[in-house]
PDB file of C-alpha atoms in Angstrom:
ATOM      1  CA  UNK A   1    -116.709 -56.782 142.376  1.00  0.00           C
ATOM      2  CA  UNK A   2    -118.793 -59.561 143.512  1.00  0.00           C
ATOM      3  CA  UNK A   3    -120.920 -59.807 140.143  1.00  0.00           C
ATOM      4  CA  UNK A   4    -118.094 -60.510 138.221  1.00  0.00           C
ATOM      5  CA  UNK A   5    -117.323 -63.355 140.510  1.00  0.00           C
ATOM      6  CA  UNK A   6    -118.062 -66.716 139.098  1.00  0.00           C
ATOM      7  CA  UNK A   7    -120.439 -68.529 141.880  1.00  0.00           C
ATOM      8  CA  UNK A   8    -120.210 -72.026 140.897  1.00  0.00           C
ATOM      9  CA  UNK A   9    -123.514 -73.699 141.959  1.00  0.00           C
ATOM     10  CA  UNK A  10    -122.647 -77.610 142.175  1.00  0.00           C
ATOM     11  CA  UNK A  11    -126.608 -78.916 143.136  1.00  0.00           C
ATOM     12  CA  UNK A  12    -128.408 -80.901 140.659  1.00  0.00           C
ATOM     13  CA  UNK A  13    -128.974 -79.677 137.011  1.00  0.00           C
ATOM     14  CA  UNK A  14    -132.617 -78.860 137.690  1.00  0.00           C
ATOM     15  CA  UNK A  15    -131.734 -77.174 140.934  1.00  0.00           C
ATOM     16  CA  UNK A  16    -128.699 -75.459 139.682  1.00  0.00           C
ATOM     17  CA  UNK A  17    -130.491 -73.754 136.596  1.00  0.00           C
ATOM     18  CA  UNK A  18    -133.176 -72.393 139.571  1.00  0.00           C
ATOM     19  CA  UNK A  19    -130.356 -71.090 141.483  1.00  0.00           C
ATOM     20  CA  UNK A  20    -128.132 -69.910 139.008  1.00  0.00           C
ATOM     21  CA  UNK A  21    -131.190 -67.629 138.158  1.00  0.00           C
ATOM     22  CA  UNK A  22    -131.847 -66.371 141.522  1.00  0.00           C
ATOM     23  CA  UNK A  23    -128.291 -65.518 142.026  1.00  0.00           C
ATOM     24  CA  UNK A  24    -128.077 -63.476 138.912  1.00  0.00           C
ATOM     25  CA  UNK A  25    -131.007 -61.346 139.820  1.00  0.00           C
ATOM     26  CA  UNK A  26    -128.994 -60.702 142.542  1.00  0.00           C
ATOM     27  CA  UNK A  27    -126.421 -59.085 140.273  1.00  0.00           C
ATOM     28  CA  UNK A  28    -123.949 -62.479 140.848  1.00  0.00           C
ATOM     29  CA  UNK A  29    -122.318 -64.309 138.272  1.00  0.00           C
ATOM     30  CA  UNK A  30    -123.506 -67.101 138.835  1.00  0.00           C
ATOM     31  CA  UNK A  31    -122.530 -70.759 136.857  1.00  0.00           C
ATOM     32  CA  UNK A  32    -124.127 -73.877 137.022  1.00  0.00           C
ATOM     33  CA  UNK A  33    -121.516 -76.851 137.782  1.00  0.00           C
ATOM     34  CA  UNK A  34    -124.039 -79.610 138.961  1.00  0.00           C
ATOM     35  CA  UNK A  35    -121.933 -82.355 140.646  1.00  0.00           C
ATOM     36  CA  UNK A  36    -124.596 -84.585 141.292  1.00  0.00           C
ATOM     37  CA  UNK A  37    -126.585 -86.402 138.657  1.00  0.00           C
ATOM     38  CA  UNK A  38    -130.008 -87.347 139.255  1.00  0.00           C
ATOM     39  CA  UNK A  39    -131.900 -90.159 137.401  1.00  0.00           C
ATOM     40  CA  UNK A  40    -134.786 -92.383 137.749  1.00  0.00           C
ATOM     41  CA  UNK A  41    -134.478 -95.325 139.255  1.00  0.00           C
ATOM     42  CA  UNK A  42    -132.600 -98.378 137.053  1.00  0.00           C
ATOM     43  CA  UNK A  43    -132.787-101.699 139.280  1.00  0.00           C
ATOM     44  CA  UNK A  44    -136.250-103.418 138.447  1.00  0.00           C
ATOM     45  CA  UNK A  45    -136.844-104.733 142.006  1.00  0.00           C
ATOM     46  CA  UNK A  46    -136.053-100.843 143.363  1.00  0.00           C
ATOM     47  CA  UNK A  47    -138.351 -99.855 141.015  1.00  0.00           C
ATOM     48  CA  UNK A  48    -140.979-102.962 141.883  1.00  0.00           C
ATOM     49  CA  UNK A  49    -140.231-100.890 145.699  1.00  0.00           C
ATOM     50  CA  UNK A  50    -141.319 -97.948 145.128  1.00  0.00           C
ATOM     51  CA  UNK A  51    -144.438 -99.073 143.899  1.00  0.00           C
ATOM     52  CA  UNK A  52    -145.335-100.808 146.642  1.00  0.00           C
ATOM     53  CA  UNK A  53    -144.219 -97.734 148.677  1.00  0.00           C
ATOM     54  CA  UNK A  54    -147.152 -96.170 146.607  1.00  0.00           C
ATOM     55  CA  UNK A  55    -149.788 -98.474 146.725  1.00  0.00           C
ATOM     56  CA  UNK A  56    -148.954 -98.552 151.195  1.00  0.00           C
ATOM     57  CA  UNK A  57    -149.328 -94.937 150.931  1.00  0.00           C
ATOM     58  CA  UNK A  58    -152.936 -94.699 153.337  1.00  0.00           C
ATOM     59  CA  UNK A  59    -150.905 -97.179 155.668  1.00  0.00           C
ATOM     60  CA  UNK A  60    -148.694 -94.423 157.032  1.00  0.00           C
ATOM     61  CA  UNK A  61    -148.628 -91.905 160.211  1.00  0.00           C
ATOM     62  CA  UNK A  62    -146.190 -89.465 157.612  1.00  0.00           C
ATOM     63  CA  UNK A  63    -144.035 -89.867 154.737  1.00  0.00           C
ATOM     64  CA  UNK A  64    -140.476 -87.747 155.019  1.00  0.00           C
ATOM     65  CA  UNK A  65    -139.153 -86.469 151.324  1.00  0.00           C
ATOM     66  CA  UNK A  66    -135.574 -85.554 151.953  1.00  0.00           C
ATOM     67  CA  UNK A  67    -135.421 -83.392 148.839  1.00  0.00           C
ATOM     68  CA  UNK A  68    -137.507 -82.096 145.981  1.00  0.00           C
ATOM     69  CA  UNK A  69    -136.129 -84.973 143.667  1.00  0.00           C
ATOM     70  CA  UNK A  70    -137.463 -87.279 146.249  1.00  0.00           C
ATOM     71  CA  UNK A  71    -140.594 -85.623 145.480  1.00  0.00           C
ATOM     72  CA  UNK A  72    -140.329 -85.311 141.865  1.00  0.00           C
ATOM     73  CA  UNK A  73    -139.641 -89.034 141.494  1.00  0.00           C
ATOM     74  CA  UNK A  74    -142.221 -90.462 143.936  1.00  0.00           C
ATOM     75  CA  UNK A  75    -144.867 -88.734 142.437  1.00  0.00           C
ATOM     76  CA  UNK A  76    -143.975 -89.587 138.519  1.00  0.00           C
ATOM     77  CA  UNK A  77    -147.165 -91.083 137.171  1.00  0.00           C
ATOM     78  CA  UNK A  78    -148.895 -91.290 140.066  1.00  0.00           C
ATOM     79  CA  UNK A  79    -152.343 -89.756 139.553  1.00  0.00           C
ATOM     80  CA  UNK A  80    -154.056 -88.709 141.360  1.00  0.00           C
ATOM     81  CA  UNK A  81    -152.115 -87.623 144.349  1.00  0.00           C
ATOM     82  CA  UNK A  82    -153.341 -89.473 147.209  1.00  0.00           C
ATOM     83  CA  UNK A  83    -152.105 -86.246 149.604  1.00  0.00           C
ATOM     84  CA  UNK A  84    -154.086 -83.300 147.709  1.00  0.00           C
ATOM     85  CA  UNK A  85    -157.336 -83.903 149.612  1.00  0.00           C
ATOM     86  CA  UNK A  86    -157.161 -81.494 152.070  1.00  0.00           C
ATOM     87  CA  UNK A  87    -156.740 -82.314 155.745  1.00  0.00           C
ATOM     88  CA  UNK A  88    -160.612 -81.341 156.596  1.00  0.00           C
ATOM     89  CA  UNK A  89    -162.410 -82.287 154.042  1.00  0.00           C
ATOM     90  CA  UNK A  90    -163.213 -86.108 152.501  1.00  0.00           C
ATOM     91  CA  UNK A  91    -163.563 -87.635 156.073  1.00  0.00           C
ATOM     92  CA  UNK A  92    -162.896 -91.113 154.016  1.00  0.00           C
ATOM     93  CA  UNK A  93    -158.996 -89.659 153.069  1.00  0.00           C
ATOM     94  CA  UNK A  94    -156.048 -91.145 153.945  1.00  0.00           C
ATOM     95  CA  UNK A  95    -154.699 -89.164 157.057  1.00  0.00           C
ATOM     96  CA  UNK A  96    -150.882 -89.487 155.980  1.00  0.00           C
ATOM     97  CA  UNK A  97    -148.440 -86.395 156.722  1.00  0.00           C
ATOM     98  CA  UNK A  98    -146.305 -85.267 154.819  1.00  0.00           C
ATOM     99  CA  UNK A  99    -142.660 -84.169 156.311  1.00  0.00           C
ATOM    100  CA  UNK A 100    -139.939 -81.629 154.588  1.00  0.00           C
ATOM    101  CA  UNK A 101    -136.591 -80.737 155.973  1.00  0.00           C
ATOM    102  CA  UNK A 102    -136.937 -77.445 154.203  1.00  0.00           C
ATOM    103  CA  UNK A 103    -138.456 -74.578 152.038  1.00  0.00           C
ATOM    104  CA  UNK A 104    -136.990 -75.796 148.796  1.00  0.00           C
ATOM    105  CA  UNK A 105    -138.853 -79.514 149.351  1.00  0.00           C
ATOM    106  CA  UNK A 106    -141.899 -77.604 150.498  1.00  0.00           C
ATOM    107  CA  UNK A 107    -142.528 -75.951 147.644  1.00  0.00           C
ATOM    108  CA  UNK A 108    -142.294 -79.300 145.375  1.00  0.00           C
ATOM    109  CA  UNK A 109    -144.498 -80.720 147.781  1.00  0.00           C
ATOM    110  CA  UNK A 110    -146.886 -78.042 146.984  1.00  0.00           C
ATOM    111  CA  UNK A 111    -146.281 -77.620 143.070  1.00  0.00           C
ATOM    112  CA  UNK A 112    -147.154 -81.888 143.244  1.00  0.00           C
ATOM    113  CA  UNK A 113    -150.426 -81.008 144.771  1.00  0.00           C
ATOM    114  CA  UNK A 114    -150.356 -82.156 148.064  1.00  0.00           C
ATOM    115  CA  UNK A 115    -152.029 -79.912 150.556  1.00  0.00           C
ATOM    116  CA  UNK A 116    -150.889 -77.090 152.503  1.00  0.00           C
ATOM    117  CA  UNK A 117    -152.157 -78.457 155.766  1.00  0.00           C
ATOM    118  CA  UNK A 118    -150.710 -81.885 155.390  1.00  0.00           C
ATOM    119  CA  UNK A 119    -147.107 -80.504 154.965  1.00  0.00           C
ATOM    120  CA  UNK A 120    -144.560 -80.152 158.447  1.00  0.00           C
ATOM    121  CA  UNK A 121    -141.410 -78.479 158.128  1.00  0.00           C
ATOM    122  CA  UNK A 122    -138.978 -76.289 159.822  1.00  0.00           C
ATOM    123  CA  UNK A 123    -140.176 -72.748 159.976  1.00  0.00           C
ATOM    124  CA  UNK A 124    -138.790 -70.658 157.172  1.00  0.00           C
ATOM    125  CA  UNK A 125    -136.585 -68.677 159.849  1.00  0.00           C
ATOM    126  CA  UNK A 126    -134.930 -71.865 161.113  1.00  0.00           C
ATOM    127  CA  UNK A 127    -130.918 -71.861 161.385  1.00  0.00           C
ATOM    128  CA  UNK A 128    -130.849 -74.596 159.367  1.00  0.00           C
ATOM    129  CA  UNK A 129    -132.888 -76.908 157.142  1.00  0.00           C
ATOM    130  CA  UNK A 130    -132.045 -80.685 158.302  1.00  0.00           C
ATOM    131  CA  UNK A 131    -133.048 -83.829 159.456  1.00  0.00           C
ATOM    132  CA  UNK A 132    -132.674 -82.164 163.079  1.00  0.00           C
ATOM    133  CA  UNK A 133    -134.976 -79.077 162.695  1.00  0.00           C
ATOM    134  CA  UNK A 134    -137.852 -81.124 161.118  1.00  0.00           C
ATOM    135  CA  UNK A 135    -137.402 -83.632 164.289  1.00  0.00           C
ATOM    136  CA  UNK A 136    -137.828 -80.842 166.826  1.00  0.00           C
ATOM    137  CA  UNK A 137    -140.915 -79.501 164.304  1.00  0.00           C
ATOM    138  CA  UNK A 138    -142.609 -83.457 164.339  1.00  0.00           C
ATOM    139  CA  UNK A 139    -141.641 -85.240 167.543  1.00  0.00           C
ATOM    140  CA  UNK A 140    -144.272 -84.495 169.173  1.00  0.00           C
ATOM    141  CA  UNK A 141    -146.733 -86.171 166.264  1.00  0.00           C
ATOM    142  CA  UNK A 142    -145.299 -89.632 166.434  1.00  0.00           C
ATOM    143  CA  UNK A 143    -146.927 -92.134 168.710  1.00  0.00           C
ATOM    144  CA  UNK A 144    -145.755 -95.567 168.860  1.00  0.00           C
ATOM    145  CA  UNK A 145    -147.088 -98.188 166.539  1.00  0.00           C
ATOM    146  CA  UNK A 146    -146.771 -95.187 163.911  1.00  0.00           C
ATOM    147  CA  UNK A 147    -145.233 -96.284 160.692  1.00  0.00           C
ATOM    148  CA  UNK A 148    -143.286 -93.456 158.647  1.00  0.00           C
ATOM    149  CA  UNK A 149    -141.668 -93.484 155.395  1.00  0.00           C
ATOM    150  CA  UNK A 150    -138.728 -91.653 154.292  1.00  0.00           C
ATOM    151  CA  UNK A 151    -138.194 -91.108 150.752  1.00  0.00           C
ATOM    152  CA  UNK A 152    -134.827 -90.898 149.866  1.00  0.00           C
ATOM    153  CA  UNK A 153    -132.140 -91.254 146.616  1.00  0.00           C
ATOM    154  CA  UNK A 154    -129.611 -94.089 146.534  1.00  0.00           C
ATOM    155  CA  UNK A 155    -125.708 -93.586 145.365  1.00  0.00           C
ATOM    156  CA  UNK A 156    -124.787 -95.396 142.395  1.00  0.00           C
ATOM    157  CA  UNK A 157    -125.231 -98.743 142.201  1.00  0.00           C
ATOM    158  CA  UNK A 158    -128.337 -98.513 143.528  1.00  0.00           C
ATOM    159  CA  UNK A 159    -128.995-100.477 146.703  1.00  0.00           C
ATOM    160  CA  UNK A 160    -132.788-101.792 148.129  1.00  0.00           C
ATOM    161  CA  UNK A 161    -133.757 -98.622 150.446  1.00  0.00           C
ATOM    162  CA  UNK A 162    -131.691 -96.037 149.510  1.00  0.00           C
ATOM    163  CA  UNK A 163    -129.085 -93.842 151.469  1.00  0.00           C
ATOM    164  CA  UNK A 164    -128.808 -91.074 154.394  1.00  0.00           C
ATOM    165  CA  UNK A 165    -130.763 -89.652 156.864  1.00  0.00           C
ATOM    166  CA  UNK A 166    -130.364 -92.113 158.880  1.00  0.00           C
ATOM    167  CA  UNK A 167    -129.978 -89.864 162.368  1.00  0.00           C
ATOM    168  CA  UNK A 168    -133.444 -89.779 161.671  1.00  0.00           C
ATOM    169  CA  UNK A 169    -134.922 -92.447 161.367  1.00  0.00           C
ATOM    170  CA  UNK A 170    -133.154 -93.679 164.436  1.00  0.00           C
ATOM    171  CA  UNK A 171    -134.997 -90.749 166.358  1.00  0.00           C
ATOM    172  CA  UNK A 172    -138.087 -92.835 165.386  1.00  0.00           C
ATOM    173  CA  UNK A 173    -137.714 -95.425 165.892  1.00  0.00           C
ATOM    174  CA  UNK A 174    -136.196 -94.545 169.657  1.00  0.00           C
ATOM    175  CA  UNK A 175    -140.130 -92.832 170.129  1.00  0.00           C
ATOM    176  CA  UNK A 176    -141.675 -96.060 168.984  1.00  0.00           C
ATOM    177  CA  UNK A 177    -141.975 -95.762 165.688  1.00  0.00           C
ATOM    178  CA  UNK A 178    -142.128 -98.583 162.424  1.00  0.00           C
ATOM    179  CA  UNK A 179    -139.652 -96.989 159.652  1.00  0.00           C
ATOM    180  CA  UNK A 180    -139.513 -98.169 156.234  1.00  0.00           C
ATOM    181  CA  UNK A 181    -137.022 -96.668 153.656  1.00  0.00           C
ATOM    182  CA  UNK A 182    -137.204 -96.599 150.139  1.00  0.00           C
ATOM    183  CA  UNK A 183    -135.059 -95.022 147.306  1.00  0.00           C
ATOM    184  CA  UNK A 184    -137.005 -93.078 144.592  1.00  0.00           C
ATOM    185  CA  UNK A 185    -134.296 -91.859 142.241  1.00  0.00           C
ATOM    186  CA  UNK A 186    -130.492 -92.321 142.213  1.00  0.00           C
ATOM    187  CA  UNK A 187    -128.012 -90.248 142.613  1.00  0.00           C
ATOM    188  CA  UNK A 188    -124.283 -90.431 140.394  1.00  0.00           C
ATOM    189  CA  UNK A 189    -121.368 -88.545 139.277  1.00  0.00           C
ATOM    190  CA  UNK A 190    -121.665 -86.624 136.706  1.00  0.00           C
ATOM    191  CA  UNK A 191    -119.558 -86.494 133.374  1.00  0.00           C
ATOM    192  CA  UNK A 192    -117.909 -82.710 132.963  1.00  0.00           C
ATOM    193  CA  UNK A 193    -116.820 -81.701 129.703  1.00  0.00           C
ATOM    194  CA  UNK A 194    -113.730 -80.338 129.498  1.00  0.00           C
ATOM    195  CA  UNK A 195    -114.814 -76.638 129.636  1.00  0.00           C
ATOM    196  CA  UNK A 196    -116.461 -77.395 132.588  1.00  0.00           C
ATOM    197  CA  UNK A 197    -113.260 -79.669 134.221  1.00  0.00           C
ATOM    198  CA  UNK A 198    -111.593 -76.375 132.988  1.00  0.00           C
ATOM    199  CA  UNK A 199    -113.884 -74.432 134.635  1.00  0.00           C
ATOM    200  CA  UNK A 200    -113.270 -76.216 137.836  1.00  0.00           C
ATOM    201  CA  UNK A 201    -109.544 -75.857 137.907  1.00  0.00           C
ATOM    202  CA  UNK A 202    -109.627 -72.517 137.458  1.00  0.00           C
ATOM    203  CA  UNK A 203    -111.991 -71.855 140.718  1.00  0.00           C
ATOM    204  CA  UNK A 204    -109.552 -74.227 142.403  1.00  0.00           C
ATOM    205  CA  UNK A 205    -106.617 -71.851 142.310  1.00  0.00           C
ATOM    206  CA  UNK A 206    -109.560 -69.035 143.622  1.00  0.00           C
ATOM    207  CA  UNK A 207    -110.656 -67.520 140.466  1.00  0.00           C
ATOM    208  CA  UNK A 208    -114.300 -68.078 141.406  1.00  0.00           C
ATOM    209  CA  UNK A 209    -116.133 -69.459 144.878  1.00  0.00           C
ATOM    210  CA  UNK A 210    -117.772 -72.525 145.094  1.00  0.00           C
ATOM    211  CA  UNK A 211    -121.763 -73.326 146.626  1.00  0.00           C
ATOM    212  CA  UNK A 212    -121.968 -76.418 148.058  1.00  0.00           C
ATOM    213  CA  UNK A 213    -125.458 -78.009 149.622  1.00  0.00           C
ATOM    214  CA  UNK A 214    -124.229 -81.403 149.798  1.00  0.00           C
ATOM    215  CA  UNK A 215    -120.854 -83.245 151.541  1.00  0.00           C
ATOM    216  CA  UNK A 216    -121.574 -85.567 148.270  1.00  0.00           C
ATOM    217  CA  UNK A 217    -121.096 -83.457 145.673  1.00  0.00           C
ATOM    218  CA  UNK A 218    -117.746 -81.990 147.078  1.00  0.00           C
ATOM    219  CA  UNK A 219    -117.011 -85.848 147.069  1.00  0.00           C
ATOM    220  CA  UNK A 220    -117.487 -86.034 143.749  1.00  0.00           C
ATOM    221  CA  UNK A 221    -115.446 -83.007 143.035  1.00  0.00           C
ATOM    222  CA  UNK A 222    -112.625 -84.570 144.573  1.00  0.00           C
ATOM    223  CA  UNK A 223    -112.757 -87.597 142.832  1.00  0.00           C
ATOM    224  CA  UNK A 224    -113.365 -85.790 139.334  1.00  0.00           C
ATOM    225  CA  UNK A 225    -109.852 -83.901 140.367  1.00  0.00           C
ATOM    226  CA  UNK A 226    -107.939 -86.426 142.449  1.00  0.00           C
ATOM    227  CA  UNK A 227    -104.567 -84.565 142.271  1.00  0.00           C
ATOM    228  CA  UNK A 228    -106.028 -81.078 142.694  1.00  0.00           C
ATOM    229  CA  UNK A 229    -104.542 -78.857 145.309  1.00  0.00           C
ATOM    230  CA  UNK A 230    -107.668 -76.739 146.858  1.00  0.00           C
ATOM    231  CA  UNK A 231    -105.861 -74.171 149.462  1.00  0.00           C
ATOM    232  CA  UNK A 232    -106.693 -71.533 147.233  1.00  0.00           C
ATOM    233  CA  UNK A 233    -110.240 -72.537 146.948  1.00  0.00           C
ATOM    234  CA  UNK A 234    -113.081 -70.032 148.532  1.00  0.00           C
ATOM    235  CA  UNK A 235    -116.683 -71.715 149.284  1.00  0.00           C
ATOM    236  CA  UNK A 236    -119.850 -71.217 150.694  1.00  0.00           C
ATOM    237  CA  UNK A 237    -121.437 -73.721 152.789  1.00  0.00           C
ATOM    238  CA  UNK A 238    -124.891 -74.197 153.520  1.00  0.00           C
ATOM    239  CA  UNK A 239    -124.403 -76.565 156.384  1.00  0.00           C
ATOM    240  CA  UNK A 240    -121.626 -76.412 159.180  1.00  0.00           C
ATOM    241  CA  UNK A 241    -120.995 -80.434 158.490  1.00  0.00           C
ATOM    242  CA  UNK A 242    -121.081 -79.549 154.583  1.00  0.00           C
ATOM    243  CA  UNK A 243    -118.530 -76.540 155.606  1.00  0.00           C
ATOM    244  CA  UNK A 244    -116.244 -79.513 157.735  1.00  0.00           C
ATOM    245  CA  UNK A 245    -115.891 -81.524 154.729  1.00  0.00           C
ATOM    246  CA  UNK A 246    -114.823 -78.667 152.607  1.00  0.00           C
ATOM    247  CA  UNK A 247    -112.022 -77.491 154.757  1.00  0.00           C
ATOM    248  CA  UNK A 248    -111.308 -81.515 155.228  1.00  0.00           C
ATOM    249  CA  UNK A 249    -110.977 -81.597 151.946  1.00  0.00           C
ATOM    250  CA  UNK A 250    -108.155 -78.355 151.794  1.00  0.00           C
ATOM    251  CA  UNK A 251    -110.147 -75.938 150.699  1.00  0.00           C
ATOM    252  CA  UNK A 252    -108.268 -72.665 151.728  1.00  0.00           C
ATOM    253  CA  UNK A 253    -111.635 -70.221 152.982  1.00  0.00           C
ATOM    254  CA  UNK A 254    -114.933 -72.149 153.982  1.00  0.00           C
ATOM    255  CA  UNK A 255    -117.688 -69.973 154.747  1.00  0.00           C
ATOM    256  CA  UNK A 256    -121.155 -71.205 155.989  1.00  0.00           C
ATOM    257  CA  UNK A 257    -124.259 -69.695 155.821  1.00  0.00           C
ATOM    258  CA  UNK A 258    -128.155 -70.036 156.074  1.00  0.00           C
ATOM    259  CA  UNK A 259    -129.400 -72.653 152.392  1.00  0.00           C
ATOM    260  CA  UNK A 260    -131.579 -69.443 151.081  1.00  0.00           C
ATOM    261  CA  UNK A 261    -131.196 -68.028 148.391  1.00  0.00           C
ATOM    262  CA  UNK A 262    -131.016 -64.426 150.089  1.00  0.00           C
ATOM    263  CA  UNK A 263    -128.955 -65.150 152.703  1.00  0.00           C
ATOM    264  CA  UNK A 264    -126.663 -67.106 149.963  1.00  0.00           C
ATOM    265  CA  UNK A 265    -126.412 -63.912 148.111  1.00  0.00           C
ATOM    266  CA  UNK A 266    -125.757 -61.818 150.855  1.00  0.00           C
ATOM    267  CA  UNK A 267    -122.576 -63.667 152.321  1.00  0.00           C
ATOM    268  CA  UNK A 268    -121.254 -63.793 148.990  1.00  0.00           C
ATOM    269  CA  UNK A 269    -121.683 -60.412 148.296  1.00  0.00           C
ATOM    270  CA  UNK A 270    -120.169 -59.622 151.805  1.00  0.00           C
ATOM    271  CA  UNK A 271    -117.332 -61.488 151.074  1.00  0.00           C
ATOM    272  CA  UNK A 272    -116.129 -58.972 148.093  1.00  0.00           C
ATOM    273  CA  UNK A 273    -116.974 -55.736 150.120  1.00  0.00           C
ATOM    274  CA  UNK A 274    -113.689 -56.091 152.385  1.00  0.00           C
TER     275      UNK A 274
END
C-alpha cells in the first residue's frame, strides 16, 4: 500500500532528487515537488559580503552553515579550502570550527573538504537536528571575545545578512560572543508547471502525503494555492514547529518524525499498515 503512495518531497531540487532516491529504495513512491528555489546570490554588495566573509575566514572562533546550500555556496570558487588542513597538523592553520545543525550539512561539509575533526554537530542519534541541539553540542567551546559566523540563505529580495536562526545567535552572543551574519545564496518560490500545480491539488484532497523540512516551503505552498482547502491533506513533519505550521495551515493529519531518511521511511510506511 504505502509504495504506491505518492510522497511528495517539497526540499530543494538538489535535495529532493537525493531524497526522492532514498525513499524509493525504500519501496516508496516517492515525487520530487521542491518548494523552495535556491540560487546564487544576485545583489552585488551581498555578493561583495560574502567575500569578505571569505577573506575573514582565519579571524573566527567557528563558522555555523545552517544547511548544505549554505555550504555549497560559500565554498563556490574558493580554492583551496581554508578548513581541509586537519586540526593537528600545519601548526601555522587557521584554528576556525566548523558548526552543523545536522547529518545532511555534515556530509557537505565533508564532500567540500573540510576536515573531520574541525566539524561539531549534534550526534547522529539526536531527537532533532536544530539550532538547539548544535547549542547544547558547542556551548561549552565559546569563550567571550569569540567571533562566530553563521552562514545562512536570504528570502527573496535579498537583504545584507541573510535570514533565520536567529535563537542562535542570540545564545552567543548572551555567552559573550561577536556574531556576524552573512547570506550565501537566496532562497525563492518556485514556478510549478501545471502538472506539478496539478500534482499538488490532487495530494491536497489526500491522494498522496506531503514531506516537509521547512515552515517556508509550506509557506510557499500556501501562497502557490491561496484558495486551497487542506483538511484532507496527510504530512510528515520533520520538526514539531514545522508540524505546528502544517496543522496551522489546515492540514487534516500532521505527523512528525525524526529528518532521516530511515526514520522518514519508516513513519510513512507505518502510516499505511493500519
Amino acid at each position: 500500500m504505502a509504495g504506491a503512495v505518492p510522497v511528495l518531497v517539497t526540499r530543494p531540487q538538489r535535495e529532493a532528487a537525493q531524497w526522492v532516491e532514498g525513499l524509493r529504495g525504500h519501496g516508496l513512491a516517492a515525487r520530487a515537488l521542491p518548494l523552495i528555489d535556491i540560487r546564487a546570490l544576485q545583489a552585488p554588495e551581498l555578493v561583495q559580503a560574502l567575500a569578505q566573509a571569505r577573506e575573514r575566514l582565519a579571524q573566527y572562533r567557528a563558522v555555523m552553515f545552517v544547511s548544505p546550500n549554505a555550504v555549497g555556496h560559500f565554498f563556490q570558487d574558493f580554492k583551496p579550502n581554508p578548513l581541509s588542513v586537519g586540526v593537528d597538523q600545519a601548526p601555522t592553520a587557521i584554528d576556525t570550527r566548523a558548526w552543523a545543525p545536522g547529518p545532511g550539512t555534515v556530509q557537505a561539509l565533508v564532500q567540500a573538504g573540510v576536515a573531520a575533526g574541525r566539524i561539531a554537530a549534534p550526534a547522529a542519534g539526536s531527537a532533532q537536528f536544530d539550532s538547539e541541539a548544535l547549542w547544547h553540542c558547542v556551548a561549552a567551546q565559546v569563550r567571550p571575545g569569540d567571533r562566530v559566523l553563521i552562514v545562512r540563505g536570504s528570502g527573496a529580495p535579498a537583504v545584507e545578512g541573510g535570514q533565520g536562526r536567529q535563537w542562535l545567535a542570540e545564545q552567543l552572543r548572551a555567552a559573550g560572543a561577536a556574531v556576524d551574519l552573512v547570506a550565501a545564496y537566496e532562497r525563492a518560490a518556485p514556478q510549478l508547471s501545471q502538472e506539478d500545480l496539478a500534482l499538488a491539488r490532487d495530494a491536497a484532497h489526500g491522494h498522496g502525503l506531503w514531506l516537509f523540512s521547512s515552515s517556508e516551503a509550506l509557506a510557499h505552498l500556501q501562497a502557490l494555492l491561496p484558495q486551497q482547502d487542506w483538511r484532507q491533506a496527510r504530512a510528515i513533519a520533520t520538526h514539531p514547529r514545522i508540524a505546528q505550521a502544517a496543522r496551522h495551515a489546515g492540514f487534516g493529519a500532521v505527523h512528525e518524525c525524526r529528518p532521516t531518511l530511515s526514520d522518514v521511511a519508516t513513519s510513512i510506511k507505518s502510516l499505511y499498515a493500519h
